[in-house]
XYZ file of C-alpha atoms in Angstrom:
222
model
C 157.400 59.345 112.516
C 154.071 60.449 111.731
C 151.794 61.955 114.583
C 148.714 59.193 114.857
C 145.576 60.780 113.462
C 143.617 60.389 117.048
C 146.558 61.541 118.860
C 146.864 64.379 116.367
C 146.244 68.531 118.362
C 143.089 69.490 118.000
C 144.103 72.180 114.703
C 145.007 69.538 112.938
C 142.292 67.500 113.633
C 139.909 69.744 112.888
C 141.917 70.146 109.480
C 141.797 66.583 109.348
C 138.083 66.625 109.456
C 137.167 69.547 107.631
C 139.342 67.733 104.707
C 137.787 64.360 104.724
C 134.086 66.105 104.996
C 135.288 67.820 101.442
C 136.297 64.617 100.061
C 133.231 62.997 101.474
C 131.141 65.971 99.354
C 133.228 65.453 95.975
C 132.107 61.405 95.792
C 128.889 61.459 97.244
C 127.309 64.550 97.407
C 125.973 66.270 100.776
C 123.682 62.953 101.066
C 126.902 61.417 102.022
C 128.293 63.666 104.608
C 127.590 62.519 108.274
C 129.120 62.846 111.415
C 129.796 59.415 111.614
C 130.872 59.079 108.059
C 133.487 61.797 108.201
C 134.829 60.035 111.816
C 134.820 56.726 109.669
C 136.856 58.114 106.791
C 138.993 59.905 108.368
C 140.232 56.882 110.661
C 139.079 58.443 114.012
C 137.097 57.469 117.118
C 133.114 57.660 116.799
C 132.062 61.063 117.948
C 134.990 62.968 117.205
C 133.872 64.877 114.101
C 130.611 65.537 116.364
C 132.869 66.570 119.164
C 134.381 69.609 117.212
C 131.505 70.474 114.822
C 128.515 70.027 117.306
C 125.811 70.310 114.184
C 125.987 69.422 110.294
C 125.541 72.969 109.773
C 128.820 73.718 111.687
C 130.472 70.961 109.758
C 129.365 72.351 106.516
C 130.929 75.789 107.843
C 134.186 74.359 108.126
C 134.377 73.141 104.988
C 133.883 76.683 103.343
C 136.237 78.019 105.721
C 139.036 75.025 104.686
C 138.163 75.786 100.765
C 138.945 78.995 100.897
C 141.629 78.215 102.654
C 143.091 75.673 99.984
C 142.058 77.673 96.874
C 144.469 81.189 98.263
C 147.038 78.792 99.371
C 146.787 77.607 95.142
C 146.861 81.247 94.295
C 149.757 81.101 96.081
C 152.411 78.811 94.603
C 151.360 80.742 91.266
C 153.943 83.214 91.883
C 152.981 85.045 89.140
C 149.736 86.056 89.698
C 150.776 87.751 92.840
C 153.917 89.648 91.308
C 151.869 91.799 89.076
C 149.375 92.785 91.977
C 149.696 93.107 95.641
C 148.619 89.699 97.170
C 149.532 88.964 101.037
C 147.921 87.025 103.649
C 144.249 85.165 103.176
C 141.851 87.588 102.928
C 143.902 90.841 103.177
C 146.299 93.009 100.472
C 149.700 93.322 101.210
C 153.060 94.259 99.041
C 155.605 91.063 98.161
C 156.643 93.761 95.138
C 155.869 93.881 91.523
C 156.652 92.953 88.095
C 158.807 95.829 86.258
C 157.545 96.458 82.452
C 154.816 97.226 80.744
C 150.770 96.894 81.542
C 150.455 94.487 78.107
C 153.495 92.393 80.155
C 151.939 92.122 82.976
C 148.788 91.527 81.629
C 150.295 88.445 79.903
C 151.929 87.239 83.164
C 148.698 87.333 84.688
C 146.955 85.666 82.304
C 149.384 82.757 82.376
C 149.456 82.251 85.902
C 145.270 82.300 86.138
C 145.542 79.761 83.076
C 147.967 77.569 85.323
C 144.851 77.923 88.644
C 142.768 76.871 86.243
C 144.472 73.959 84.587
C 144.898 72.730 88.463
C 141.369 73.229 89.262
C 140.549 71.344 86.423
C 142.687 68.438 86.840
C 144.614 67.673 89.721
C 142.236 69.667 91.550
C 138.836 68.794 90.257
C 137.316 67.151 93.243
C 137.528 69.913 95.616
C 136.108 72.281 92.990
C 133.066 70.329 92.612
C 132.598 70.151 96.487
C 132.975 73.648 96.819
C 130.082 74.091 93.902
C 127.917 71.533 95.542
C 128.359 73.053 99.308
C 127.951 76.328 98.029
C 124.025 75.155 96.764
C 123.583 74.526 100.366
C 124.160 77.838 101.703
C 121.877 79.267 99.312
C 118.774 77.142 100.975
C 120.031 77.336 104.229
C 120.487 80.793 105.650
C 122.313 79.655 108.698
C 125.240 79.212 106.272
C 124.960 82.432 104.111
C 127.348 84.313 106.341
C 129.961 81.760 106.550
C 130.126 81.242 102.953
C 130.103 84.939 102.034
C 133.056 85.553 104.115
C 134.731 82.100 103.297
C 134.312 84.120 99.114
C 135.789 87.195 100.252
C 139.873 86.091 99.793
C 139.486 85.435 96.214
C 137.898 88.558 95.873
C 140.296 90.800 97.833
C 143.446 89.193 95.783
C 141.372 89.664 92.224
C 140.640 93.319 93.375
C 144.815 93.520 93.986
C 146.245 92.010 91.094
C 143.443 94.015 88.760
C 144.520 97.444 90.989
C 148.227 96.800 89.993
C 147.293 96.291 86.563
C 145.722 99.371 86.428
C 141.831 98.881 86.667
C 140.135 102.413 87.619
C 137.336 99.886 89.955
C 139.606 97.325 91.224
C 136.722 95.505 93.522
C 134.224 96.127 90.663
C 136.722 94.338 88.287
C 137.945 91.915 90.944
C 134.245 90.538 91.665
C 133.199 90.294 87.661
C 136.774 88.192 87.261
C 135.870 86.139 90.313
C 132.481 85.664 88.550
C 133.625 84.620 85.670
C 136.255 81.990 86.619
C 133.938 80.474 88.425
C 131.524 79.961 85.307
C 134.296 78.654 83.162
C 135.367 75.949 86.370
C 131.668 75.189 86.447
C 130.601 75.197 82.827
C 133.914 72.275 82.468
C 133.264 70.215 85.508
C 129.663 70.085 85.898
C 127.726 72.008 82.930
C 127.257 71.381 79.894
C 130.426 70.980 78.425
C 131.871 68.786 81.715
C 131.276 65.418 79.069
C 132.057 66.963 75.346
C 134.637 69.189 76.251
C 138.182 67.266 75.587
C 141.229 67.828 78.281
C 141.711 71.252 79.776
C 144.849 72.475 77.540
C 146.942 75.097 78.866
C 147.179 77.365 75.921
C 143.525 77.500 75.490
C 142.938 78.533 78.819
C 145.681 81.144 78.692
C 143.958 82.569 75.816
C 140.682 82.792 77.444
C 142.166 83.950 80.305
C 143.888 87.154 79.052
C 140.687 87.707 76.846
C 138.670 87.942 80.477
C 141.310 90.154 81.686
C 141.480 91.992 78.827
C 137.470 92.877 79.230
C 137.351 93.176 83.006
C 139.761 96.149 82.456
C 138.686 97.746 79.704
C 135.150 97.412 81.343
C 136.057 98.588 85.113
């Protein structure tokens, strides 16, 4: 039986929370995320989101903390992307072992798993992207948030700078930031630029081809 969601610790809750404010973000844009909208959403007692995230500021924060959160544990269940580099725990390098063969191998496995983050991002996982573009607006006019949304970045980063070391980039965190960069364009150029409308279905082999050609110039570049 299922733990009731006021009954629920107060991790989860705050998991809970930080969740439903994200979801909140992707449908109706920061006009729509309250306190009391979040508490009525997520099916818990007035006050409680206000309870554990006092301001809207530290509600924001936890979102960007719970993002990053969500996108590494995506990197994650692509295997691959991890078994060419050395990828361990959120926001830190550590060894789970590597792919044996050659660089242009690897390079191909790498490029397939981004293309499969990417396809999810796109699809299944389209609403959290665009929160995570819209929230990350907000820390740029409100510099109570800069910090928390600089370190909430830094995972990505660290794991790009891994996989990009393993596949033999001379500036791994150079190459790892440029990658990061550019991912991020193509997720924002297809969700909310200006191909978001004309662009037709994400399709896996295109992105697999754009994908190694970014790889392909981040380490030739690096």
């Amino acid at each position: 039986m299922s733990t009731p969601r006021a009954s629920r610790p107060a991790a989860d809750r705050r998991t809970l929370i930080a969740d439903t404010a994200i979801d909140l973000v992707a449908t109706s844009g920061l006009r729509g995320l309250t306190h009391r909208a979040v508490d009525g959403s997520a099916g818990l007692p007035a006050g409680s989101t206000s309870y554990y995230f006092r301001t809207r500021t530290a509600l924001i924060g936890a979102c960007y903390a719970r993002l990053a959160e969500l996108d590494l544990g995506d990197v994650g269940d692509f295997g691959d992307i991890g078994s060419v580099g050395s990828v361990g725990s959120v926001g830190s390098v550590g060894d789970i072992g590597g792919v044996h063969g050659s660089a242009a191998t690897d390079r191909e496995t790498a490029a397939a798993a981004l293309a499969g983050l990417l396809h999810r991002w796109l699809t299944v996982g389209r609403a959290r992207q665009l929160a995570r573009f819209e929230l990350s607006l907000e820390a740029a006019r409100n510099p109570e948030l800069e910090a928390d949304f600089h370190r909430a970045g830094q995972g990505a980063r660290a794991r790009a700078s891994g996989i990009l070391a393993a596949l033999g980039a001379p500036r791994p965190q150079e190459a790892g930031e440029l990658l990061v960069a550019w991912t991020d364009g193509l997720l924002y150029d297809r969700l909310a630029g200006a191909l978001a409308r004309s662009r037709p279905a994400p399709d896996l082999t295109e992105l697999t081809a754009v994908t190694r050609r970014m790889l392909d110039a981040v380490l030739a570049g690096s």
